[in-house]
PDB file of N, CA and C in Angstrom:
ATOM      1  N   MET L   1       9.788   8.478 -20.296  1.00  0.00           N
ATOM      2  CA  MET L   1       8.625   7.910 -19.628  1.00  0.00           C
ATOM      3  C   MET L   1       8.616   8.229 -18.112  1.00  0.00           C
ATOM      4  N   SER L   2       7.784   8.494 -16.853  1.00  0.00           N
ATOM      5  CA  SER L   2       8.346   8.382 -15.672  1.00  0.00           C
ATOM      6  C   SER L   2       7.803   7.777 -14.738  1.00  0.00           C
ATOM      7  N   LEU L   3       7.872   7.590 -13.520  1.00  0.00           N
ATOM      8  CA  LEU L   3       7.273   6.992 -12.610  1.00  0.00           C
ATOM      9  C   LEU L   3       6.630   8.116 -11.541  1.00  0.00           C
ATOM     10  N   ASN L   4       5.094   8.046 -11.610  1.00  0.00           N
ATOM     11  CA  ASN L   4       4.615   9.055 -10.660  1.00  0.00           C
ATOM     12  C   ASN L   4       3.991   8.284  -9.396  1.00  0.00           C
ATOM     13  N   ILE L   5       4.085   8.745  -8.311  1.00  0.00           N
ATOM     14  CA  ILE L   5       3.705   8.153  -6.951  1.00  0.00           C
ATOM     15  C   ILE L   5       2.859   8.962  -6.042  1.00  0.00           C
ATOM     16  N   LEU L   6       1.816   8.743  -6.019  1.00  0.00           N
ATOM     17  CA  LEU L   6       0.501   9.507  -5.419  1.00  0.00           C
ATOM     18  C   LEU L   6       0.512   8.794  -3.817  1.00  0.00           C
ATOM     19  N   ILE L   7       0.418   9.721  -2.745  1.00  0.00           N
ATOM     20  CA  ILE L   7       0.028   9.300  -1.691  1.00  0.00           C
ATOM     21  C   ILE L   7      -1.222   9.938  -1.161  1.00  0.00           C
ATOM     22  N   ASN L   8      -2.006   9.045  -0.770  1.00  0.00           N
ATOM     23  CA  ASN L   8      -3.239   9.678  -0.079  1.00  0.00           C
ATOM     24  C   ASN L   8      -3.505   9.047   1.160  1.00  0.00           C
ATOM     25  N   ASP L   9      -3.585   9.901   1.713  1.00  0.00           N
ATOM     26  CA  ASP L   9      -3.639   9.463   3.358  1.00  0.00           C
ATOM     27  C   ASP L   9      -4.826  10.138   4.153  1.00  0.00           C
ATOM     28  N   PRO L  10      -6.140   9.381   3.849  1.00  0.00           N
ATOM     29  CA  PRO L  10      -7.338   9.590   4.740  1.00  0.00           C
ATOM     30  C   PRO L  10      -6.863   9.661   6.428  1.00  0.00           C
ATOM     31  N   MET L  11      -6.255   8.712   6.660  1.00  0.00           N
ATOM     32  CA  MET L  11      -5.719   8.125   8.137  1.00  0.00           C
ATOM     33  C   MET L  11      -4.436   8.913   7.952  1.00  0.00           C
ATOM     34  N   PRO L  12      -3.764  10.312   8.363  1.00  0.00           N
ATOM     35  CA  PRO L  12      -2.791  10.937   8.513  1.00  0.00           C
ATOM     36  C   PRO L  12      -1.623   9.924   8.695  1.00  0.00           C
ATOM     37  N   LEU L  13      -0.559  10.033   7.811  1.00  0.00           N
ATOM     38  CA  LEU L  13       0.724   9.277   8.034  1.00  0.00           C
ATOM     39  C   LEU L  13       1.918  10.437   9.216  1.00  0.00           C
ATOM     40  N   GLU L  14       2.421  10.079   9.751  1.00  0.00           N
ATOM     41  CA  GLU L  14       3.166  11.097  10.849  1.00  0.00           C
ATOM     42  C   GLU L  14       4.334  10.861   9.641  1.00  0.00           C
ATOM     43  N   ASN L  15       5.187  10.001   8.759  1.00  0.00           N
ATOM     44  CA  ASN L  15       6.281   9.937   8.163  1.00  0.00           C
ATOM     45  C   ASN L  15       6.339  10.032   6.906  1.00  0.00           C
ATOM     46  N   LYS L  16       5.165  10.851   6.036  1.00  0.00           N
ATOM     47  CA  LYS L  16       5.218  10.650   4.992  1.00  0.00           C
ATOM     48  C   LYS L  16       6.103  11.107   3.610  1.00  0.00           C
ATOM     49  N   ASN L  17       7.005  11.858   4.213  1.00  0.00           N
ATOM     50  CA  ASN L  17       8.076  11.994   3.422  1.00  0.00           C
ATOM     51  C   ASN L  17       8.991  10.823   3.836  1.00  0.00           C
ATOM     52  N   ASP L  18       9.671   9.891   4.587  1.00  0.00           N
ATOM     53  CA  ASP L  18      10.048   9.031   4.719  1.00  0.00           C
ATOM     54  C   ASP L  18       9.478   8.156   4.112  1.00  0.00           C
ATOM     55  N   ILE L  19       8.393   7.639   3.749  1.00  0.00           N
ATOM     56  CA  ILE L  19       7.456   6.468   3.491  1.00  0.00           C
ATOM     57  C   ILE L  19       7.508   6.897   1.894  1.00  0.00           C
ATOM     58  N   GLN L  20       7.522   8.255   1.495  1.00  0.00           N
ATOM     59  CA  GLN L  20       7.798   8.485   0.016  1.00  0.00           C
ATOM     60  C   GLN L  20       9.093   8.414  -0.255  1.00  0.00           C
ATOM     61  N   SER L  21       9.877   8.411   0.034  1.00  0.00           N
ATOM     62  CA  SER L  21      11.481   8.081  -0.432  1.00  0.00           C
ATOM     63  C   SER L  21      11.739   6.423  -0.513  1.00  0.00           C
ATOM     64  N   PHE L  22      10.953   5.991   0.798  1.00  0.00           N
ATOM     65  CA  PHE L  22      11.197   4.410   1.044  1.00  0.00           C
ATOM     66  C   PHE L  22      10.190   4.003  -0.565  1.00  0.00           C
ATOM     67  N   ILE L  23       9.267   4.119  -1.173  1.00  0.00           N
ATOM     68  CA  ILE L  23       8.411   3.704  -2.187  1.00  0.00           C
ATOM     69  C   ILE L  23       9.614   4.086  -3.325  1.00  0.00           C
ATOM     70  N   ASN L  24      10.235   5.419  -3.220  1.00  0.00           N
ATOM     71  CA  ASN L  24      11.269   5.455  -4.171  1.00  0.00           C
ATOM     72  C   ASN L  24      12.117   4.146  -4.504  1.00  0.00           C
ATOM     73  N   THR L  25      12.900   3.721  -3.379  1.00  0.00           N
ATOM     74  CA  THR L  25      13.707   3.500  -3.059  1.00  0.00           C
ATOM     75  C   THR L  25      13.297   1.990  -3.604  1.00  0.00           C
ATOM     76  N   VAL L  26      12.204   1.445  -2.770  1.00  0.00           N
ATOM     77  CA  VAL L  26      12.116   0.133  -3.336  1.00  0.00           C
ATOM     78  C   VAL L  26      11.744   0.004  -5.013  1.00  0.00           C
ATOM     79  N   CYS L  27      10.935   1.244  -5.474  1.00  0.00           N
ATOM     80  CA  CYS L  27      10.850   1.006  -6.712  1.00  0.00           C
ATOM     81  C   CYS L  27      12.027   0.969  -7.514  1.00  0.00           C
ATOM     82  N   LYS L  28      13.124   1.710  -7.401  1.00  0.00           N
ATOM     83  CA  LYS L  28      14.343   1.978  -7.936  1.00  0.00           C
ATOM     84  C   LYS L  28      14.750   0.274  -7.940  1.00  0.00           C
ATOM     85  N   GLU L  29      14.495  -0.445  -7.016  1.00  0.00           N
ATOM     86  CA  GLU L  29      15.324  -1.826  -6.719  1.00  0.00           C
ATOM     87  C   GLU L  29      14.622  -2.764  -7.446  1.00  0.00           C
ATOM     88  N   LYS L  30      13.272  -2.463  -7.840  1.00  0.00           N
ATOM     89  CA  LYS L  30      12.440  -3.400  -8.635  1.00  0.00           C
ATOM     90  C   LYS L  30      12.339  -2.850 -10.073  1.00  0.00           C
ATOM     91  N   ASN L  31      13.616  -1.761 -10.304  1.00  0.00           N
ATOM     92  CA  ASN L  31      13.597  -1.831 -11.638  1.00  0.00           C
ATOM     93  C   ASN L  31      12.235  -0.868 -12.384  1.00  0.00           C
ATOM     94  N   ILE L  32      11.317  -0.173 -11.412  1.00  0.00           N
ATOM     95  CA  ILE L  32      10.159   0.401 -12.004  1.00  0.00           C
ATOM     96  C   ILE L  32      10.790   1.767 -12.364  1.00  0.00           C
ATOM     97  N   SER L  33      10.256   2.153 -13.626  1.00  0.00           N
ATOM     98  CA  SER L  33      10.505   3.480 -13.921  1.00  0.00           C
ATOM     99  C   SER L  33       9.695   4.460 -14.618  1.00  0.00           C
ATOM    100  N   SER L  34       8.471   3.682 -14.799  1.00  0.00           N
ATOM    101  CA  SER L  34       7.439   4.022 -15.936  1.00  0.00           C
ATOM    102  C   SER L  34       6.214   3.645 -15.031  1.00  0.00           C
ATOM    103  N   GLY L  35       5.183   4.573 -15.085  1.00  0.00           N
ATOM    104  CA  GLY L  35       4.070   4.111 -14.323  1.00  0.00           C
ATOM    105  C   GLY L  35       3.446   5.253 -13.427  1.00  0.00           C
ATOM    106  N   ASP L  36       2.260   4.430 -12.917  1.00  0.00           N
ATOM    107  CA  ASP L  36       1.667   5.484 -11.821  1.00  0.00           C
ATOM    108  C   ASP L  36       1.470   4.398 -10.766  1.00  0.00           C
ATOM    109  N   LEU L  37       1.663   4.686  -9.526  1.00  0.00           N
ATOM    110  CA  LEU L  37       1.514   4.572  -7.896  1.00  0.00           C
ATOM    111  C   LEU L  37       0.770   5.137  -7.339  1.00  0.00           C
ATOM    112  N   GLU L  38      -0.621   4.589  -6.887  1.00  0.00           N
ATOM    113  CA  GLU L  38      -1.082   5.659  -5.957  1.00  0.00           C
ATOM    114  C   GLU L  38      -1.599   4.681  -4.823  1.00  0.00           C
ATOM    115  N   PHE L  39      -0.781   5.392  -3.600  1.00  0.00           N
ATOM    116  CA  PHE L  39      -0.706   4.373  -1.965  1.00  0.00           C
ATOM    117  C   PHE L  39      -2.033   5.086  -1.566  1.00  0.00           C
ATOM    118  N   THR L  40      -3.084   4.789  -1.088  1.00  0.00           N
ATOM    119  CA  THR L  40      -4.146   5.050   0.055  1.00  0.00           C
ATOM    120  C   THR L  40      -3.769   4.182   1.341  1.00  0.00           C
ATOM    121  N   PHE L  41      -3.948   4.783   2.334  1.00  0.00           N
ATOM    122  CA  PHE L  41      -3.652   4.294   3.634  1.00  0.00           C
ATOM    123  C   PHE L  41      -4.918   4.683   4.289  1.00  0.00           C
ATOM    124  N   LEU L  42      -5.730   3.427   4.852  1.00  0.00           N
ATOM    125  CA  LEU L  42      -6.992   3.416   5.354  1.00  0.00           C
ATOM    126  C   LEU L  42      -7.025   3.011   6.623  1.00  0.00           C
ATOM    127  N   SER L  43      -8.122   2.635   7.116  1.00  0.00           N
ATOM    128  CA  SER L  43      -8.739   2.235   8.348  1.00  0.00           C
ATOM    129  C   SER L  43      -9.299   0.933   7.989  1.00  0.00           C
ATOM    130  N   ASP L  44      -9.265   0.065   8.533  1.00  0.00           N
ATOM    131  CA  ASP L  44      -9.699  -1.299   8.766  1.00  0.00           C
ATOM    132  C   ASP L  44     -11.177  -1.275   8.335  1.00  0.00           C
ATOM    133  N   ALA L  45     -11.963  -0.347   8.592  1.00  0.00           N
ATOM    134  CA  ALA L  45     -13.446  -0.403   8.019  1.00  0.00           C
ATOM    135  C   ALA L  45     -13.271   0.148   6.627  1.00  0.00           C
ATOM    136  N   ASP L  46     -12.501   0.872   5.944  1.00  0.00           N
ATOM    137  CA  ASP L  46     -12.554   1.398   4.951  1.00  0.00           C
ATOM    138  C   ASP L  46     -12.178   0.498   3.981  1.00  0.00           C
ATOM    139  N   ILE L  47     -10.689  -0.367   4.332  1.00  0.00           N
ATOM    140  CA  ILE L  47     -10.337  -1.238   3.421  1.00  0.00           C
ATOM    141  C   ILE L  47     -11.254  -2.333   3.453  1.00  0.00           C
ATOM    142  N   HIS L  48     -12.045  -2.814   4.675  1.00  0.00           N
ATOM    143  CA  HIS L  48     -13.233  -4.076   4.482  1.00  0.00           C
ATOM    144  C   HIS L  48     -13.832  -3.060   3.422  1.00  0.00           C
ATOM    145  N   GLN L  49     -14.416  -2.156   3.075  1.00  0.00           N
ATOM    146  CA  GLN L  49     -15.390  -1.514   2.243  1.00  0.00           C
ATOM    147  C   GLN L  49     -14.790  -2.106   0.871  1.00  0.00           C
ATOM    148  N   ILE L  50     -13.875  -1.690   0.346  1.00  0.00           N
ATOM    149  CA  ILE L  50     -13.183  -2.026  -0.684  1.00  0.00           C
ATOM    150  C   ILE L  50     -12.939  -3.425  -1.004  1.00  0.00           C
ATOM    151  N   ASN L  51     -12.469  -4.378   0.144  1.00  0.00           N
ATOM    152  CA  ASN L  51     -12.562  -5.718   0.141  1.00  0.00           C
ATOM    153  C   ASN L  51     -13.791  -6.407  -0.412  1.00  0.00           C
ATOM    154  N   LYS L  52     -14.993  -6.015   0.290  1.00  0.00           N
ATOM    155  CA  LYS L  52     -16.170  -6.435   0.017  1.00  0.00           C
ATOM    156  C   LYS L  52     -16.649  -6.132  -1.327  1.00  0.00           C
ATOM    157  N   LYS L  53     -16.631  -4.804  -1.953  1.00  0.00           N
ATOM    158  CA  LYS L  53     -16.947  -4.393  -2.991  1.00  0.00           C
ATOM    159  C   LYS L  53     -16.646  -5.192  -4.263  1.00  0.00           C
ATOM    160  N   HIS L  54     -14.871  -5.083  -4.461  1.00  0.00           N
ATOM    161  CA  HIS L  54     -14.054  -5.925  -5.228  1.00  0.00           C
ATOM    162  C   HIS L  54     -13.875  -6.870  -5.727  1.00  0.00           C
ATOM    163  N   LEU L  55     -14.062  -7.510  -4.050  1.00  0.00           N
ATOM    164  CA  LEU L  55     -13.153  -8.911  -4.222  1.00  0.00           C
ATOM    165  C   LEU L  55     -14.223  -9.939  -3.655  1.00  0.00           C
ATOM    166  N   ASN L  56     -15.236  -9.223  -3.134  1.00  0.00           N
ATOM    167  CA  ASN L  56     -16.472 -10.225  -2.665  1.00  0.00           C
ATOM    168  C   ASN L  56     -15.840 -10.642  -0.839  1.00  0.00           C
ATOM    169  N   HIS L  57     -15.117 -10.143  -0.352  1.00  0.00           N
ATOM    170  CA  HIS L  57     -14.426 -10.518   1.118  1.00  0.00           C
ATOM    171  C   HIS L  57     -14.918  -9.895   1.714  1.00  0.00           C
ATOM    172  N   ASP L  58     -15.891 -10.481   2.734  1.00  0.00           N
ATOM    173  CA  ASP L  58     -16.577  -9.630   3.845  1.00  0.00           C
ATOM    174  C   ASP L  58     -15.821  -9.461   5.501  1.00  0.00           C
ATOM    175  N   TYR L  59     -14.638  -9.209   5.061  1.00  0.00           N
ATOM    176  CA  TYR L  59     -13.143  -8.809   6.013  1.00  0.00           C
ATOM    177  C   TYR L  59     -12.301  -7.737   5.610  1.00  0.00           C
ATOM    178  N   PRO L  60     -12.164  -6.971   7.376  1.00  0.00           N
ATOM    179  CA  PRO L  60     -10.788  -6.215   6.170  1.00  0.00           C
ATOM    180  C   PRO L  60      -9.675  -6.903   6.197  1.00  0.00           C
ATOM    181  N   THR L  61      -8.633  -6.634   5.971  1.00  0.00           N
ATOM    182  CA  THR L  61      -7.595  -7.076   5.372  1.00  0.00           C
ATOM    183  C   THR L  61      -6.288  -5.912   5.173  1.00  0.00           C
ATOM    184  N   ASP L  62      -5.222  -6.462   5.330  1.00  0.00           N
ATOM    185  CA  ASP L  62      -4.077  -5.675   5.750  1.00  0.00           C
ATOM    186  C   ASP L  62      -3.705  -4.920   4.335  1.00  0.00           C
ATOM    187  N   THR L  63      -3.822  -5.286   3.107  1.00  0.00           N
ATOM    188  CA  THR L  63      -3.311  -4.589   1.779  1.00  0.00           C
ATOM    189  C   THR L  63      -4.183  -5.069   0.594  1.00  0.00           C
ATOM    190  N   ILE L  64      -4.441  -4.304  -0.243  1.00  0.00           N
ATOM    191  CA  ILE L  64      -5.169  -5.006  -1.631  1.00  0.00           C
ATOM    192  C   ILE L  64      -4.184  -4.124  -2.637  1.00  0.00           C
ATOM    193  N   THR L  65      -3.985  -4.535  -3.653  1.00  0.00           N
ATOM    194  CA  THR L  65      -3.371  -3.769  -4.811  1.00  0.00           C
ATOM    195  C   THR L  65      -4.069  -4.362  -6.413  1.00  0.00           C
ATOM    196  N   PHE L  66      -4.572  -3.145  -7.028  1.00  0.00           N
ATOM    197  CA  PHE L  66      -4.966  -3.502  -8.366  1.00  0.00           C
ATOM    198  C   PHE L  66      -3.891  -3.000  -9.453  1.00  0.00           C
ATOM    199  N   ASN L  67      -3.632  -3.600 -10.007  1.00  0.00           N
ATOM    200  CA  ASN L  67      -2.552  -3.601 -11.036  1.00  0.00           C
ATOM    201  C   ASN L  67      -3.277  -3.429 -12.200  1.00  0.00           C
ATOM    202  N   LEU L  68      -3.321  -2.073 -12.991  1.00  0.00           N
ATOM    203  CA  LEU L  68      -4.547  -2.327 -14.185  1.00  0.00           C
ATOM    204  C   LEU L  68      -3.308  -2.031 -15.360  1.00  0.00           C
ATOM    205  N   GLY L  69      -1.849  -1.542 -15.238  1.00  0.00           N
ATOM    206  CA  GLY L  69      -1.036  -1.429 -16.151  1.00  0.00           C
ATOM    207  C   GLY L  69      -0.731  -2.839 -16.924  1.00  0.00           C
ATOM    208  N   THR L  70       0.868  -2.560 -17.449  1.00  0.00           N
ATOM    209  CA  THR L  70       1.162  -3.729 -18.358  1.00  0.00           C
ATOM    210  C   THR L  70       2.766  -4.041 -17.390  1.00  0.00           C
ATOM    211  N   PRO L  71       3.228  -5.013 -17.990  1.00  0.00           N
ATOM    212  CA  PRO L  71       4.651  -5.356 -17.395  1.00  0.00           C
ATOM    213  C   PRO L  71       5.781  -4.244 -17.496  1.00  0.00           C
ATOM    214  N   ASP L  72       5.123  -3.124 -18.962  1.00  0.00           N
ATOM    215  CA  ASP L  72       6.160  -1.977 -19.063  1.00  0.00           C
ATOM    216  C   ASP L  72       5.906  -0.690 -18.239  1.00  0.00           C
ATOM    217  N   HIS L  73       4.679  -0.400 -18.021  1.00  0.00           N
ATOM    218  CA  HIS L  73       3.915   0.477 -17.480  1.00  0.00           C
ATOM    219  C   HIS L  73       2.981   0.400 -16.840  1.00  0.00           C
ATOM    220  N   ILE L  74       3.539   0.397 -15.267  1.00  0.00           N
ATOM    221  CA  ILE L  74       2.407  -0.183 -14.136  1.00  0.00           C
ATOM    222  C   ILE L  74       1.396   1.293 -14.069  1.00  0.00           C
ATOM    223  N   GLU L  75      -0.001   0.638 -13.619  1.00  0.00           N
ATOM    224  CA  GLU L  75      -0.724   1.612 -13.348  1.00  0.00           C
ATOM    225  C   GLU L  75      -1.290   0.720 -12.163  1.00  0.00           C
ATOM    226  N   ALA L  76      -1.056   1.172 -10.730  1.00  0.00           N
ATOM    227  CA  ALA L  76      -1.796   0.630  -9.378  1.00  0.00           C
ATOM    228  C   ALA L  76      -2.017   1.595  -8.710  1.00  0.00           C
ATOM    229  N   ASP L  77      -3.333   1.039  -7.839  1.00  0.00           N
ATOM    230  CA  ASP L  77      -3.863   1.468  -6.750  1.00  0.00           C
ATOM    231  C   ASP L  77      -3.684   0.203  -5.685  1.00  0.00           C
ATOM    232  N   ILE L  78      -3.307   1.338  -4.850  1.00  0.00           N
ATOM    233  CA  ILE L  78      -2.684   0.315  -3.259  1.00  0.00           C
ATOM    234  C   ILE L  78      -3.065   0.856  -2.305  1.00  0.00           C
ATOM    235  N   TYR L  79      -3.654   0.111  -1.660  1.00  0.00           N
ATOM    236  CA  TYR L  79      -4.579   0.350  -0.470  1.00  0.00           C
ATOM    237  C   TYR L  79      -3.943  -0.338   0.986  1.00  0.00           C
ATOM    238  N   ILE L  80      -3.709   0.438   1.992  1.00  0.00           N
ATOM    239  CA  ILE L  80      -3.238  -0.211   2.655  1.00  0.00           C
ATOM    240  C   ILE L  80      -3.666   0.524   4.252  1.00  0.00           C
ATOM    241  N   SER L  81      -3.935  -0.853   5.434  1.00  0.00           N
ATOM    242  CA  SER L  81      -4.696  -0.575   6.303  1.00  0.00           C
ATOM    243  C   SER L  81      -3.867  -0.145   7.421  1.00  0.00           C
ATOM    244  N   LEU L  82      -3.775   1.311   7.965  1.00  0.00           N
ATOM    245  CA  LEU L  82      -2.901   1.487   9.110  1.00  0.00           C
ATOM    246  C   LEU L  82      -3.152   0.889  10.436  1.00  0.00           C
ATOM    247  N   GLU L  83      -4.402   0.639  10.413  1.00  0.00           N
ATOM    248  CA  GLU L  83      -4.677  -0.110  11.844  1.00  0.00           C
ATOM    249  C   GLU L  83      -4.431  -1.323  11.830  1.00  0.00           C
ATOM    250  N   THR L  84      -4.219  -2.022  10.962  1.00  0.00           N
ATOM    251  CA  THR L  84      -3.811  -3.393  10.935  1.00  0.00           C
ATOM    252  C   THR L  84      -2.128  -3.388  10.801  1.00  0.00           C
ATOM    253  N   ALA L  85      -2.075  -2.612  10.355  1.00  0.00           N
ATOM    254  CA  ALA L  85      -0.428  -2.292  10.445  1.00  0.00           C
ATOM    255  C   ALA L  85      -0.016  -1.912  11.743  1.00  0.00           C
ATOM    256  N   LYS L  86      -0.695  -1.549  12.228  1.00  0.00           N
ATOM    257  CA  LYS L  86      -0.465  -1.072  13.974  1.00  0.00           C
ATOM    258  C   LYS L  86      -0.692  -2.525  14.769  1.00  0.00           C
ATOM    259  N   ASP L  87      -1.621  -3.028  14.414  1.00  0.00           N
ATOM    260  CA  ASP L  87      -2.124  -4.339  15.345  1.00  0.00           C
ATOM    261  C   ASP L  87      -1.063  -5.312  15.167  1.00  0.00           C
ATOM    262  N   ASN L  88      -0.400  -5.882  13.631  1.00  0.00           N
ATOM    263  CA  ASN L  88       0.306  -6.815  13.532  1.00  0.00           C
ATOM    264  C   ASN L  88       1.553  -6.407  13.834  1.00  0.00           C
ATOM    265  N   ALA L  89       2.245  -5.179  13.999  1.00  0.00           N
ATOM    266  CA  ALA L  89       3.178  -4.852  14.861  1.00  0.00           C
ATOM    267  C   ALA L  89       3.347  -5.247  15.754  1.00  0.00           C
ATOM    268  N   LYS L  90       2.037  -4.996  16.909  1.00  0.00           N
ATOM    269  CA  LYS L  90       2.416  -5.155  17.916  1.00  0.00           C
ATOM    270  C   LYS L  90       2.430  -6.762  18.150  1.00  0.00           C
ATOM    271  N   THR L  91       1.720  -7.442  17.318  1.00  0.00           N
ATOM    272  CA  THR L  91       1.742  -8.772  17.404  1.00  0.00           C
ATOM    273  C   THR L  91       2.408  -9.934  17.218  1.00  0.00           C
ATOM    274  N   TYR L  92       3.470  -9.093  16.334  1.00  0.00           N
ATOM    275  CA  TYR L  92       4.884  -9.757  15.711  1.00  0.00           C
ATOM    276  C   TYR L  92       5.946  -9.247  16.496  1.00  0.00           C
ATOM    277  N   GLY L  93       5.868  -8.356  17.355  1.00  0.00           N
ATOM    278  CA  GLY L  93       6.983  -7.596  18.094  1.00  0.00           C
ATOM    279  C   GLY L  93       7.583  -6.730  17.077  1.00  0.00           C
ATOM    280  N   SER L  94       7.258  -5.782  16.326  1.00  0.00           N
ATOM    281  CA  SER L  94       7.978  -5.550  15.452  1.00  0.00           C
ATOM    282  C   SER L  94       7.546  -3.704  15.866  1.00  0.00           C
ATOM    283  N   ASP L  95       7.560  -2.915  14.975  1.00  0.00           N
ATOM    284  CA  ASP L  95       7.461  -1.754  14.812  1.00  0.00           C
ATOM    285  C   ASP L  95       6.700  -1.082  13.678  1.00  0.00           C
ATOM    286  N   PHE L  96       5.944  -0.191  13.811  1.00  0.00           N
ATOM    287  CA  PHE L  96       4.881   0.265  13.247  1.00  0.00           C
ATOM    288  C   PHE L  96       5.419   0.699  11.469  1.00  0.00           C
ATOM    289  N   ASN L  97       6.481   1.264  11.842  1.00  0.00           N
ATOM    290  CA  ASN L  97       6.826   1.763  10.446  1.00  0.00           C
ATOM    291  C   ASN L  97       7.781   0.604   9.767  1.00  0.00           C
ATOM    292  N   THR L  98       8.326  -0.729  10.248  1.00  0.00           N
ATOM    293  CA  THR L  98       8.853  -1.588   9.851  1.00  0.00           C
ATOM    294  C   THR L  98       7.721  -2.648   9.368  1.00  0.00           C
ATOM    295  N   GLU L  99       6.638  -2.737  10.032  1.00  0.00           N
ATOM    296  CA  GLU L  99       5.542  -3.330   9.323  1.00  0.00           C
ATOM    297  C   GLU L  99       4.675  -2.657   8.302  1.00  0.00           C
ATOM    298  N   LEU L 100       4.939  -1.546   8.011  1.00  0.00           N
ATOM    299  CA  LEU L 100       4.631  -0.586   7.387  1.00  0.00           C
ATOM    300  C   LEU L 100       4.909  -0.923   6.095  1.00  0.00           C
ATOM    301  N   LYS L 101       6.330  -0.541   6.245  1.00  0.00           N
ATOM    302  CA  LYS L 101       7.347  -0.748   5.118  1.00  0.00           C
ATOM    303  C   LYS L 101       7.126  -2.131   4.457  1.00  0.00           C
ATOM    304  N   LEU L 102       6.883  -3.013   5.222  1.00  0.00           N
ATOM    305  CA  LEU L 102       6.845  -4.464   4.695  1.00  0.00           C
ATOM    306  C   LEU L 102       5.688  -4.791   3.963  1.00  0.00           C
ATOM    307  N   TYR L 103       4.421  -3.820   4.298  1.00  0.00           N
ATOM    308  CA  TYR L 103       3.226  -3.763   3.426  1.00  0.00           C
ATOM    309  C   TYR L 103       3.455  -3.127   2.403  1.00  0.00           C
ATOM    310  N   ILE L 104       4.165  -2.040   2.264  1.00  0.00           N
ATOM    311  CA  ILE L 104       4.775  -1.368   1.089  1.00  0.00           C
ATOM    312  C   ILE L 104       5.374  -2.085   0.366  1.00  0.00           C
ATOM    313  N   ILE L 105       6.682  -3.067   0.413  1.00  0.00           N
ATOM    314  CA  ILE L 105       7.301  -4.050  -0.419  1.00  0.00           C
ATOM    315  C   ILE L 105       6.090  -4.909  -0.847  1.00  0.00           C
ATOM    316  N   HIS L 106       5.222  -5.468  -0.152  1.00  0.00           N
ATOM    317  CA  HIS L 106       4.586  -6.761  -0.688  1.00  0.00           C
ATOM    318  C   HIS L 106       3.530  -6.144  -1.879  1.00  0.00           C
ATOM    319  N   CYS L 107       3.052  -4.942  -1.474  1.00  0.00           N
ATOM    320  CA  CYS L 107       2.193  -4.547  -2.652  1.00  0.00           C
ATOM    321  C   CYS L 107       2.873  -4.073  -3.626  1.00  0.00           C
ATOM    322  N   ILE L 108       4.370  -3.471  -3.556  1.00  0.00           N
ATOM    323  CA  ILE L 108       5.142  -3.277  -5.271  1.00  0.00           C
ATOM    324  C   ILE L 108       5.439  -4.573  -5.509  1.00  0.00           C
ATOM    325  N   LEU L 109       5.763  -5.901  -4.796  1.00  0.00           N
ATOM    326  CA  LEU L 109       5.601  -7.247  -5.693  1.00  0.00           C
ATOM    327  C   LEU L 109       4.748  -7.514  -6.496  1.00  0.00           C
ATOM    328  N   HIS L 110       3.217  -7.381  -6.150  1.00  0.00           N
ATOM    329  CA  HIS L 110       2.314  -7.363  -6.709  1.00  0.00           C
ATOM    330  C   HIS L 110       2.136  -6.821  -7.637  1.00  0.00           C
ATOM    331  N   CYS L 111       3.156  -6.047  -8.321  1.00  0.00           N
ATOM    332  CA  CYS L 111       2.359  -4.918  -9.602  1.00  0.00           C
ATOM    333  C   CYS L 111       3.353  -5.502 -10.523  1.00  0.00           C
TER     334      CYS L 111
END
């Protein structure tokens, strides 16, 4: 068994390799070694559509995680709003990369 990580970035990530490495590190720390994780980095408008369609919430959000697998084999679709990450980084006096990494950890913990 293996862990497959796919990154979709309709809103391009400047640090895609760093993010990929960080995801691998978090998974290793959480002892996730089997499954499929698909991360999609979106705009507020796009995550709003997903939130409304699948969760019946008519507003954008920071992250959405759908885990379709089992505890032994994770199959997760993870959506992260890059716009919200940028806004929250400013609001909370952080930087964008730190905020994005917090979102990634948050999503993986939902798996």
